[in-house]
Short mmCIF file of C-alpha atoms in Angstrom, two decimals:
data_model
loop_
_atom_site.label_atom_id
_atom_site.label_comp_id
_atom_site.label_asym_id
_atom_site.label_seq_id
_atom_site.Cartn_x
_atom_site.Cartn_y
_atom_site.Cartn_z
CA MET O 1 -13.24 4.34 22.74
CA LYS O 2 -12.09 0.89 20.46
CA LYS O 3 -8.64 0.12 19.60
CA ILE O 4 -8.00 -0.43 15.61
CA LEU O 5 -5.90 -2.42 13.59
CA THR O 6 -7.10 -1.88 10.24
CA ILE O 7 -4.71 -4.20 8.12
CA ILE O 8 -4.61 -3.38 3.87
CA LEU O 9 -4.36 -6.38 2.26
CA ASP O 10 -2.60 -4.34 -1.35
CA GLY O 11 -4.25 -6.78 -4.74
CA PHE O 12 -5.58 -8.78 -2.61
CA GLY O 13 -9.52 -9.88 -4.89
CA MET O 14 -12.16 -12.61 -3.38
CA ARG O 15 -13.05 -14.38 -6.39
CA GLU O 16 -15.03 -17.53 -6.67
CA ASP O 17 -13.47 -19.56 -9.31
CA ILE O 18 -10.66 -21.65 -8.17
CA TYR O 19 -8.91 -22.22 -11.36
CA GLY O 20 -5.78 -19.92 -11.62
CA ASN O 21 -6.28 -17.41 -8.48
CA ALA O 22 -3.50 -18.09 -6.07
CA ILE O 23 -5.21 -16.86 -3.23
CA LYS O 24 -7.98 -19.28 -3.64
CA ASN O 25 -5.11 -22.52 -3.39
CA ALA O 26 -2.53 -20.69 -1.24
CA GLY O 27 -4.67 -22.04 2.29
CA MET O 28 -5.06 -19.26 3.86
CA ASN O 29 -6.22 -20.38 7.22
CA ASN O 30 -5.81 -17.60 8.86
CA PHE O 31 -7.98 -15.43 6.44
CA ILE O 32 -10.61 -17.88 5.94
CA ASN O 33 -11.23 -18.63 9.53
CA LEU O 34 -10.94 -14.41 10.29
CA TRP O 35 -13.86 -14.46 6.98
CA ASN O 36 -16.02 -17.53 8.35
CA THR O 37 -16.41 -16.37 11.82
CA TYR O 38 -16.62 -12.27 11.94
CA PRO O 39 -18.92 -10.26 9.82
CA HIS O 40 -17.73 -9.63 6.45
CA CYS O 41 -18.45 -7.84 3.33
CA LEU O 42 -17.66 -7.84 -0.57
CA LEU O 43 -16.27 -4.41 -1.89
CA LYS O 44 -16.54 -3.20 -5.19
CA ALA O 45 -13.38 -1.21 -6.34
CA ASN O 46 -12.98 -1.03 -9.50
CA GLY O 47 -14.98 0.73 -12.89
CA GLN O 48 -18.43 3.04 -12.36
CA TYR O 49 -18.37 2.22 -8.67
CA VAL O 50 -14.59 3.78 -7.84
CA ASP O 51 -15.75 6.94 -10.80
CA LEU O 52 -13.45 4.40 -13.46
CA PRO O 53 -14.49 4.32 -17.03
CA ASP O 54 -16.56 1.09 -16.67
CA LYS O 55 -14.99 -2.50 -16.53
CA GLN O 56 -11.78 -0.31 -15.67
CA CYS O 57 -9.34 -2.01 -12.86
CA SER O 58 -8.50 0.00 -10.20
CA ASN O 59 -4.82 0.23 -8.72
CA SER O 60 -2.72 0.53 -5.46
CA LYS O 61 -2.62 4.02 -5.67
CA LEU O 62 -6.36 4.75 -6.14
CA GLY O 63 -7.49 2.88 -3.88
CA HIS O 64 -5.04 3.88 -1.32
CA GLU O 65 -6.88 7.52 -1.69
CA ILE O 66 -10.18 6.35 -2.08
CA ILE O 67 -9.47 4.64 1.30
CA GLY O 68 -8.44 8.15 2.27
CA THR O 69 -10.98 10.05 1.27
CA GLY O 70 -14.07 8.11 2.34
CA ARG O 71 -15.96 9.29 -0.76
CA GLN O 72 -16.13 9.73 -4.53
CA ILE O 73 -12.71 10.99 -5.69
CA ASP O 74 -11.99 12.43 -9.58
CA ASN O 75 -9.21 10.31 -11.00
CA LYS O 76 -6.68 10.99 -13.98
CA LEU O 77 -7.62 8.32 -16.76
CA SER O 78 -11.19 9.83 -16.03
CA ASP O 79 -10.43 13.50 -16.65
CA LEU O 80 -7.73 12.92 -19.37
CA ASN O 81 -10.55 10.99 -20.85
CA ASP O 82 -12.72 13.79 -20.76
CA VAL O 83 -10.43 16.11 -21.95
CA PHE O 84 -9.90 14.24 -25.52
CA LYS O 85 -13.71 13.18 -25.94
CA LYS O 86 -14.44 17.00 -25.79
CA GLY O 87 -11.65 18.35 -27.67
CA ARG O 88 -10.56 20.88 -24.66
CA LEU O 89 -7.03 20.31 -25.13
CA LYS O 90 -6.86 22.37 -27.87
CA TYR O 91 -7.75 25.52 -25.30
CA ASN O 92 -5.35 24.72 -22.55
CA LYS O 93 -3.05 27.02 -21.75
CA LYS O 94 0.34 25.34 -21.45
CA TYR O 95 0.07 23.09 -24.32
CA SER O 96 -1.30 25.97 -26.61
CA GLU O 97 2.47 27.65 -24.94
CA MET O 98 4.11 24.19 -26.03
CA ILE O 99 2.79 24.46 -29.55
CA THR O 100 3.59 27.85 -29.77
CA LYS O 101 6.93 27.81 -29.20
CA LEU O 102 6.91 24.41 -31.92
CA LYS O 103 5.02 26.20 -34.52
CA SER O 104 7.53 29.47 -34.52
CA HIS O 105 10.72 27.02 -34.80
CA SER O 106 10.22 24.48 -37.28
CA GLU O 107 14.09 22.71 -36.46
CA ILE O 108 12.82 21.43 -32.85
CA ASN O 109 11.86 18.59 -32.61
CA LEU O 110 8.82 17.41 -29.75
CA HIS O 111 9.91 13.81 -27.94
CA ILE O 112 7.32 12.04 -25.91
CA CYS O 113 7.76 9.45 -23.33
CA HIS O 114 4.68 7.94 -23.01
CA LEU O 115 4.17 4.26 -21.37
CA LEU O 116 2.11 1.89 -24.41
CA SER O 117 -0.24 0.18 -22.26
CA ASP O 118 -4.03 0.67 -22.05
CA GLY O 119 -3.76 -0.84 -18.00
CA GLY O 120 -4.84 2.41 -16.79
CA VAL O 121 -3.05 2.66 -13.88
CA SER O 122 -0.18 4.91 -15.27
CA SER O 123 -0.94 5.90 -18.77
CA HIS O 124 -2.94 4.83 -21.34
CA ILE O 125 -2.79 4.55 -25.48
CA THR O 126 -5.54 6.48 -26.21
CA HIS O 127 -4.11 8.85 -24.40
CA LEU O 128 -1.08 9.24 -27.19
CA LYS O 129 -3.72 8.43 -30.45
CA CYS O 130 -5.44 11.50 -28.95
CA PHE O 131 -2.91 13.47 -28.39
CA LEU O 132 -1.25 13.07 -31.58
CA ASN O 133 -4.31 14.39 -32.98
CA GLU O 134 -4.25 17.09 -31.63
CA LEU O 135 -0.87 17.67 -32.54
CA SER O 136 -2.27 17.18 -36.22
CA GLU O 137 -5.21 19.78 -35.73
CA SER O 138 -2.58 22.08 -34.40
CA LYS O 139 -0.75 22.48 -38.21
CA VAL O 140 2.20 21.00 -36.00
CA GLU O 141 4.56 19.97 -38.98
CA ASN O 142 7.80 19.93 -36.35
CA LYS O 143 9.04 15.95 -36.21
CA VAL O 144 7.71 13.87 -33.02
CA TYR O 145 9.58 11.25 -32.29
CA LEU O 146 7.98 8.76 -30.21
CA HIS O 147 10.04 6.47 -27.15
CA LEU O 148 7.43 4.20 -26.55
CA ILE O 149 7.78 2.42 -22.81
CA SER O 150 6.68 -1.55 -22.88
CA ASP O 151 4.66 -2.25 -20.33
CA GLY O 152 4.34 -6.18 -18.83
CA ARG O 153 2.64 -4.97 -15.56
CA ASP O 154 -0.25 -3.34 -15.91
CA SER O 155 -1.15 -5.17 -19.33
CA ASN O 156 -0.08 -8.80 -20.90
CA LYS O 157 4.05 -9.51 -20.34
CA TYR O 158 4.12 -10.05 -24.29
CA SER O 159 2.02 -7.09 -25.39
CA VAL O 160 4.27 -4.37 -26.98
CA LYS O 161 4.41 -5.32 -30.59
CA ASP O 162 0.08 -5.55 -30.67
CA TYR O 163 -0.13 -1.50 -29.22
CA ILE O 164 2.69 -0.93 -32.04
CA ASN O 165 0.18 -2.27 -34.37
CA GLU O 166 -2.71 -0.22 -33.06
CA ILE O 167 -0.98 2.86 -33.12
CA LYS O 168 0.86 2.81 -36.40
CA GLY O 169 -1.52 4.80 -37.71
CA TYR O 170 -0.84 7.37 -36.07
CA ILE O 171 3.35 7.33 -37.37
CA ASN O 172 3.43 9.77 -40.73
CA ASN O 173 5.45 12.14 -42.51
CA ASN O 174 6.26 13.19 -39.43
CA VAL O 175 5.71 11.11 -36.33
CA TYR O 176 8.41 8.18 -35.64
CA LEU O 177 9.02 5.43 -34.13
CA SER O 178 12.07 6.64 -32.27
CA SER O 179 12.43 4.34 -29.56
CA VAL O 180 11.18 1.06 -27.02
CA CYS O 181 12.37 0.12 -23.50
CA GLY O 182 10.76 -1.75 -20.58
CA ARG O 183 9.25 -0.04 -17.72
CA TYR O 184 11.60 -1.34 -15.49
CA TYR O 185 14.10 1.24 -16.84
CA ALA O 186 12.15 3.78 -17.98
CA LEU O 187 9.92 4.11 -14.99
CA ASP O 188 11.48 2.93 -11.78
CA GLU O 189 10.18 3.87 -9.34
CA THR O 190 13.20 2.79 -6.62
CA LYS O 191 15.72 4.90 -6.68
CA ASP O 192 17.79 2.66 -8.23
CA PHE O 193 19.46 5.37 -10.72
CA LYS O 194 21.67 2.93 -12.31
CA ARG O 195 17.84 2.24 -14.03
CA THR O 196 17.54 5.36 -14.91
CA LYS O 197 20.46 6.27 -16.44
CA MET O 198 20.15 3.79 -18.64
CA TYR O 199 17.12 5.24 -20.07
CA TYR O 200 18.18 8.85 -19.59
CA ASP O 201 21.78 7.10 -22.07
CA LEU O 202 19.41 6.11 -24.32
CA LEU O 203 17.03 9.75 -24.37
CA PHE O 204 19.89 11.96 -24.12
CA ASP O 205 22.46 9.85 -26.48
CA GLY O 206 21.30 7.43 -27.87
CA ARG O 207 22.91 4.26 -26.60
CA GLY O 208 20.90 1.40 -26.82
CA VAL O 209 20.23 -1.94 -28.76
CA ASN O 210 19.62 -0.70 -32.25
CA ALA O 211 16.18 -2.61 -33.57
CA VAL O 212 16.25 -1.63 -37.95
CA ASN O 213 13.28 -4.46 -37.26
CA LEU O 214 12.21 -4.35 -33.92
CA PRO O 215 9.91 -6.76 -34.01
CA LEU O 216 12.54 -9.15 -35.34
CA VAL O 217 14.64 -7.88 -31.90
CA ILE O 218 11.93 -8.14 -29.16
CA ASP O 219 11.15 -11.78 -29.87
CA LYS O 220 14.77 -12.27 -29.66
CA CYS O 221 14.02 -10.82 -26.43
CA TYR O 222 11.28 -12.00 -25.44
CA GLU O 223 13.37 -16.14 -26.61
CA LYS O 224 15.68 -15.57 -23.78
CA LYS O 225 12.65 -14.50 -20.92
CA MET O 226 13.06 -10.52 -21.30
CA SER O 227 9.05 -9.92 -21.03
CA ASP O 228 7.92 -6.09 -22.07
CA GLU O 229 8.46 -5.26 -18.03
CA TYR O 230 12.62 -5.57 -19.13
CA LEU O 231 12.83 -5.15 -22.43
CA PRO O 232 16.41 -3.05 -22.49
CA PRO O 233 16.45 0.01 -24.46
CA LEU O 234 15.74 -0.34 -27.63
CA LYS O 235 16.58 2.48 -31.04
CA ALA O 236 14.21 2.08 -34.17
CA LYS O 237 15.03 2.65 -37.58
CA ASP O 238 14.06 6.04 -37.25
CA PHE O 239 15.71 7.49 -33.82
CA ALA O 240 16.55 10.81 -32.61
CA TYR O 241 18.01 11.53 -29.44
CA ILE O 242 16.94 14.69 -27.82
CA GLN O 243 19.41 17.27 -28.48
CA ASP O 244 19.13 21.17 -27.32
CA ASN O 245 16.40 23.22 -27.56
CA ASP O 246 13.86 20.51 -28.02
CA ILE O 247 10.73 19.69 -25.60
CA LEU O 248 9.83 16.85 -24.02
CA MET O 249 6.80 15.82 -22.93
CA LEU O 250 6.10 12.71 -20.74
CA LEU O 251 2.35 11.94 -21.50
CA ASN O 252 1.62 9.52 -18.11
CA TYR O 253 -0.42 10.40 -15.33
CA ASP O 254 1.14 8.63 -12.93
CA ARG O 255 4.00 10.94 -11.10
CA GLU O 256 6.05 8.16 -9.32
CA GLY O 257 7.43 6.35 -12.41
CA GLN O 258 8.80 9.56 -14.08
CA MET O 259 10.39 11.52 -10.94
CA GLN O 260 13.36 10.20 -11.21
CA ILE O 261 13.95 10.68 -14.99
CA LEU O 262 12.67 13.70 -13.88
CA ASP O 263 15.03 14.65 -11.77
CA SER O 264 18.10 13.68 -13.86
CA ILE O 265 16.88 16.49 -16.21
CA CYS O 266 15.97 19.86 -14.57
CA ASN O 267 17.35 19.35 -11.47
CA LYS O 268 20.81 21.15 -11.66
CA ASP O 269 22.07 19.71 -8.45
CA PHE O 270 21.14 15.97 -9.78
CA ILE O 271 24.23 13.67 -8.09
CA GLU O 272 23.42 10.43 -9.13
CA PHE O 273 25.39 10.22 -12.95
CA ASP O 274 26.62 12.90 -14.72
CA PRO O 275 24.06 13.90 -16.72
CA PHE O 276 24.77 16.27 -20.51
CA PRO O 277 24.31 19.72 -20.80
CA VAL O 278 21.53 19.39 -22.74
CA ASP O 279 19.25 22.73 -22.78
CA ILE O 280 15.51 21.68 -22.83
CA GLU O 281 12.19 21.53 -22.14
CA VAL O 282 10.46 19.72 -20.33
CA TYR O 283 6.09 19.09 -20.03
CA SER O 284 4.12 17.13 -18.85
CA LEU O 285 -0.07 16.01 -18.37
CA TYR O 286 0.22 16.99 -14.18
CA GLU O 287 3.21 18.30 -12.16
CA ILE O 288 5.25 15.67 -11.34
CA ASP O 289 7.75 17.40 -8.67
CA ARG O 290 6.30 21.06 -8.00
CA ASN O 291 10.18 21.68 -8.09
CA LEU O 292 10.99 21.42 -11.46
CA ASN O 293 8.70 21.10 -13.41
CA LYS O 294 5.91 24.10 -13.69
CA ASN O 295 5.39 22.90 -17.24
CA TYR O 296 2.28 21.24 -16.68
CA LEU O 297 -0.80 21.21 -18.85
CA PHE O 298 -3.61 20.04 -15.40
CA GLU O 299 -3.88 20.60 -11.47
CA ALA O 300 -4.63 17.14 -10.42
CA SER O 301 -7.18 17.22 -7.48
CA LYS O 302 -6.51 16.99 -3.72
CA TYR O 303 -8.72 16.32 -0.91
CA ASN O 304 -8.58 16.64 2.39
CA LYS O 305 -9.93 15.96 6.25
CA THR O 306 -8.34 12.36 5.40
CA LEU O 307 -9.20 9.67 7.30
CA THR O 308 -5.42 10.05 8.76
CA GLU O 309 -5.70 13.87 9.17
CA TYR O 310 -9.57 13.45 11.02
CA LEU O 311 -8.11 11.15 13.46
CA SER O 312 -5.03 13.01 13.79
CA GLY O 313 -7.07 16.31 14.13
CA LEU O 314 -9.23 14.25 17.28
CA GLY O 315 -5.59 14.15 19.26
CA LEU O 316 -5.39 10.10 18.82
CA THR O 317 -1.99 8.13 17.96
CA GLN O 318 -1.72 6.41 15.00
CA ALA O 319 1.18 4.26 13.24
CA HIS O 320 1.57 3.73 10.05
CA ILE O 321 2.69 0.56 9.06
CA PHE O 322 4.65 0.08 5.04
CA GLU O 323 7.10 -2.02 3.08
CA ASP O 324 8.66 1.46 1.32
CA ILE O 325 7.39 0.15 -1.92
CA LYS O 326 4.48 0.99 -1.56
CA SER O 327 5.02 4.47 0.28
CA SER O 328 3.66 6.68 -2.64
CA SER O 329 0.67 4.99 -1.91
CA MET O 330 1.44 5.14 2.34
CA ASN O 331 2.25 8.45 2.43
CA TYR O 332 1.13 10.75 -0.14
CA TYR O 333 -2.51 9.28 -2.15
CA LEU O 334 -4.00 8.21 1.31
CA ASN O 335 -3.45 11.62 2.40
CA GLY O 336 -5.20 12.69 -0.77
CA GLY O 337 -2.93 13.76 -2.85
CA ARG O 338 -1.08 15.69 -0.04
CA TYR O 339 2.54 15.54 2.02
CA LEU O 340 1.44 15.38 5.24
CA LYS O 341 3.40 16.14 8.41
CA LEU O 342 0.26 14.67 11.37
CA GLU O 343 0.74 14.87 14.88
CA ASN O 344 0.69 12.19 16.89
CA CYS O 345 1.38 9.91 14.37
CA ASP O 346 4.38 7.78 13.54
CA ILE O 347 5.47 6.50 10.16
CA TYR O 348 7.67 2.31 9.85
CA SER O 349 8.69 2.47 6.63
CA ILE O 350 10.41 -0.63 6.13
CA ALA O 351 12.76 -0.97 3.66
CA SER O 352 11.50 -3.65 0.97
CA SER O 353 14.38 -6.04 -0.34
CA HIS O 354 16.11 -4.64 -3.44
CA ILE O 355 15.43 -7.19 -5.92
CA ASP O 356 14.49 -7.36 -9.44
CA SER O 357 10.97 -9.09 -9.37
CA PHE O 358 9.45 -9.92 -6.17
CA ASP O 359 9.05 -13.35 -6.89
CA ILE O 360 12.51 -14.30 -6.07
CA LYS O 361 11.12 -13.28 -2.60
CA PRO O 362 7.61 -13.88 -2.36
CA GLU O 363 7.07 -13.43 1.24
CA MET O 364 8.71 -9.45 0.61
CA ASN O 365 9.27 -8.44 4.19
CA ALA O 366 6.34 -9.32 5.26
CA LEU O 367 7.51 -10.94 8.89
CA SER O 368 9.19 -7.16 9.65
CA ILE O 369 5.75 -5.45 8.90
CA ALA O 370 4.28 -8.07 11.28
CA LYS O 371 7.25 -7.42 13.85
CA THR O 372 6.20 -3.66 13.67
CA ILE O 373 2.31 -4.40 13.87
CA ILE O 374 3.27 -6.16 17.03
CA LYS O 375 5.34 -3.79 18.54
CA CYS O 376 3.15 -0.78 18.19
CA MET O 377 0.29 -2.70 19.53
CA GLU O 378 2.23 -3.47 22.70
CA LYS O 379 2.52 0.50 23.23
CA ASP O 380 -0.79 0.98 22.98
CA TYR O 381 -1.60 2.93 19.19
CA ASP O 382 -5.17 4.57 19.22
CA PHE O 383 -4.88 3.34 15.29
CA ILE O 384 -3.09 1.04 13.47
CA LEU O 385 -2.70 1.00 10.10
CA ALA O 386 -0.64 -1.72 7.87
CA ASN O 387 -0.20 -2.58 4.42
CA PHE O 388 1.64 -5.94 2.96
CA ALA O 389 2.45 -5.88 -0.66
CA ASN O 390 2.58 -9.37 -1.34
CA PRO O 391 -0.38 -9.94 -3.26
CA ASP O 392 -0.11 -6.97 -5.37
CA GLU O 393 3.77 -7.08 -6.23
CA VAL O 394 4.34 -10.04 -6.30
CA GLY O 395 1.12 -10.73 -8.12
CA HIS O 396 2.35 -8.33 -10.40
CA THR O 397 5.25 -11.15 -11.78
CA GLY O 398 2.36 -13.16 -13.25
CA ASN O 399 4.30 -16.36 -11.00
CA TYR O 400 1.36 -18.61 -10.09
CA GLN O 401 3.48 -20.12 -7.39
CA ALA O 402 4.95 -17.32 -5.46
CA THR O 403 2.17 -15.48 -5.82
CA ILE O 404 0.66 -18.17 -3.37
CA ASN O 405 3.71 -18.62 -1.18
CA GLY O 406 3.58 -14.63 -0.43
CA LEU O 407 -0.24 -14.80 0.78
CA GLN O 408 1.21 -17.58 2.50
CA ALA O 409 3.43 -15.78 4.32
CA ILE O 410 1.66 -12.99 5.09
CA ASP O 411 -0.79 -15.38 6.59
CA VAL O 412 1.59 -16.77 8.84
CA CYS O 413 1.57 -13.50 9.65
CA LEU O 414 -1.99 -13.24 9.93
CA GLY O 415 -1.55 -15.73 12.81
CA LYS O 416 0.88 -14.12 15.39
CA ILE O 417 -1.17 -10.58 14.58
CA ILE O 418 -4.56 -12.40 16.10
CA GLU O 419 -2.95 -13.37 18.84
CA VAL O 420 -1.64 -10.09 20.30
CA ALA O 421 -4.79 -8.67 18.50
CA GLU O 422 -7.00 -10.51 21.47
CA GLU O 423 -4.61 -9.95 24.07
CA ASN O 424 -3.99 -6.08 23.88
CA PHE O 425 -7.73 -5.30 22.82
CA TYR O 426 -7.90 -4.27 19.27
CA LYS O 427 -9.95 -4.93 17.27
CA ILE O 428 -8.83 -6.25 13.17
CA VAL O 429 -10.47 -4.17 10.41
CA ILE O 430 -9.11 -5.87 7.19
CA VAL O 431 -9.38 -4.44 3.80
CA SER O 432 -7.35 -4.24 0.45
CA SER O 433 -6.94 -1.53 -2.13
CA HIS O 434 -7.70 -3.66 -5.80
CA ALA O 435 -8.46 -6.96 -6.60
CA LYS O 436 -4.57 -8.41 -8.45
CA ALA O 437 -4.07 -11.89 -6.61
CA ASP O 438 -7.21 -13.92 -7.00
CA THR O 439 -6.27 -14.19 -10.92
CA ILE O 440 -2.74 -14.98 -12.75
CA ILE O 441 -3.78 -18.15 -14.61
CA ASP O 442 -6.93 -17.70 -17.23
CA ARG O 443 -8.58 -19.77 -17.85
CA GLU O 444 -7.26 -20.19 -21.52
CA ASN O 445 -4.01 -20.63 -19.95
CA ASN O 446 -2.96 -17.03 -20.32
CA ILE O 447 -0.82 -15.66 -17.48
CA VAL O 448 -2.27 -12.34 -15.99
CA THR O 449 -0.35 -9.76 -15.01
CA LYS O 450 -2.46 -7.09 -14.75
CA ASN O 451 -5.42 -5.59 -12.16
CA THR O 452 -8.39 -7.82 -11.73
CA LEU O 453 -12.18 -6.52 -11.64
CA SER O 454 -13.04 -8.60 -8.48
CA PRO O 455 -14.33 -7.04 -5.43
CA VAL O 456 -12.29 -6.83 -2.25
CA PRO O 457 -12.38 -7.97 0.71
CA PHE O 458 -13.58 -6.23 4.41
CA ILE O 459 -14.11 -7.63 7.97
CA ILE O 460 -13.90 -6.67 11.05
CA THR O 461 -13.44 -9.07 14.52
CA ASP O 462 -17.17 -7.83 16.25
CA LYS O 463 -19.30 -10.32 16.09
CA LYS O 464 -21.49 -7.16 17.19
CA ILE O 465 -22.37 -5.65 14.13
CA LYS O 466 -23.28 -6.95 10.50
CA LEU O 467 -22.06 -5.06 7.44
CA LYS O 468 -23.09 -5.47 4.46
CA ASN O 469 -22.02 -5.34 0.50
CA GLY O 470 -20.49 -2.08 -1.17
CA ASN O 471 -18.38 0.09 -2.72
CA LEU O 472 -14.77 0.98 -1.48
CA THR O 473 -15.61 3.80 -0.87
CA SER O 474 -17.99 3.42 1.45
CA PHE O 475 -15.00 1.58 3.44
CA THR O 476 -13.42 4.49 5.36
CA PRO O 477 -17.36 5.79 7.15
CA SER O 478 -18.02 3.21 7.23
CA LEU O 479 -14.78 2.05 9.78
CA LEU O 480 -15.87 6.18 11.71
CA LYS O 481 -19.55 4.85 12.30
CA TYR O 482 -18.21 1.94 14.11
CA MET O 483 -15.10 3.88 15.96
CA ASP O 484 -18.42 5.80 16.86
CA ILE O 485 -16.81 8.80 15.63
CA ALA O 486 -18.46 10.89 13.57
CA VAL O 487 -18.52 11.57 9.56
CA PRO O 488 -17.20 14.34 8.67
CA LYS O 489 -19.10 16.54 6.83
CA GLU O 490 -17.12 15.62 3.42
CA MET O 491 -18.13 11.84 3.32
CA LYS O 492 -21.65 12.47 4.45
CA GLU O 493 -22.78 11.61 1.02
CA THR O 494 -21.08 7.94 1.73
CA GLU O 495 -22.93 4.79 1.99
CA ILE O 496 -22.61 3.50 5.58
CA LEU O 497 -22.16 -0.33 5.11
CA ILE O 498 -22.40 -1.17 9.13
CA GLU O 499 -25.61 -2.22 11.46
CA LYS O 500 -25.57 -3.81 14.61
CA ASN O 501 -25.94 -7.36 14.47
CA ARG O 502 -29.62 -7.70 16.18
CA ASN O 503 -28.43 -11.57 17.55
CA ASN O 504 -26.13 -9.93 19.85
#
């Protein structure tokens, strides 16, 4: 059986136009040599090709879930779009329960936390509009306070004022714009509870910058080089903090960004800081933490017989290598939306540098990833799966030169890995979860921080085969076919992109 090293270049898109294209301009000679020497193809990884709305960018978590499952999967963005479009929310048991509580107690307030963005990775502004319409149709007269989280990562860096203008028509006699805070604090995923505390103190104690003239204060923040991602807690003129008996609705569908704030609110054994003794009910769109929130409206789809689960069941030894900034992508989404303890599988999670922004250290810990890959090849694992996060994480900063530097660091690592792979008889497989670093500056010279619609690469270092273009869903069944492993029935409907090269 072939020994395989699969490398996920997270956020690595393939776009011909060189303008603002960090990947094209990074001079990645080792990657270019692999691309020119070995069978390769392009995989569409966005929009309808991965069951997203047309021209909707994908993201790391969805991309890893597709790589893991090897099939078309449901995604929360499309599912929620369908719910709102067909007016099904009013029939939801948990939503109805929340509405009944509100209408039975006119004195309690409803607070909504929402990442105000059309990026579609963690939330979508359309869902906020639809949710507010549903509240109106349900005849909710309680005061509703919007705690908006500015994006600047999956959307343009300086766009929150445009998004606020877009929802102005939904702010009326009982719906108020209460606060704005950057996702750096409100949606931290790095276990930095100092950031979470700043958001918690805003929500529950009213600690923040008074911003009666909110647009003016936001402009002042921009002048100080604070993009939307880093806006401090801002209190709008109609600010109200969360009090006893109020209801909090977490209106994002991404679980990771909401885990820390949920933990601080609902965990009775929480120790990271001293929370206030406030008794509230918390609702969310999807389950965030099964031990903390039971009031979620929808069940997320989960998938079995995933790539790594299947290989484990066949008795193959595996090593999974990644920076911990990608822990959820590699440990949860890759396994079909589940945390699994796999037999014969060793996890090597490399600590990510604890810095404010990855353009400060664009090489990240790529060298540690490479060294671990090399050690694992020398240990003779059957299947090694590694993730380089630089194109995604540095790309999202919008720093063009830093992104180039991060890509060059990866390319140096690829050179060392290729040498050892040949010595240890490994075939290298390269893929990406989604596209980002191929567009950092657009043709109008705007900085682009969000993901892109470009296809992603698929390379196998074996001249005996050929690859044809396809979709990211085809990656895993094609890989299994190459490994001479039967494709499980769960992936049978997915197209195989690999065929023998008759010239060899």
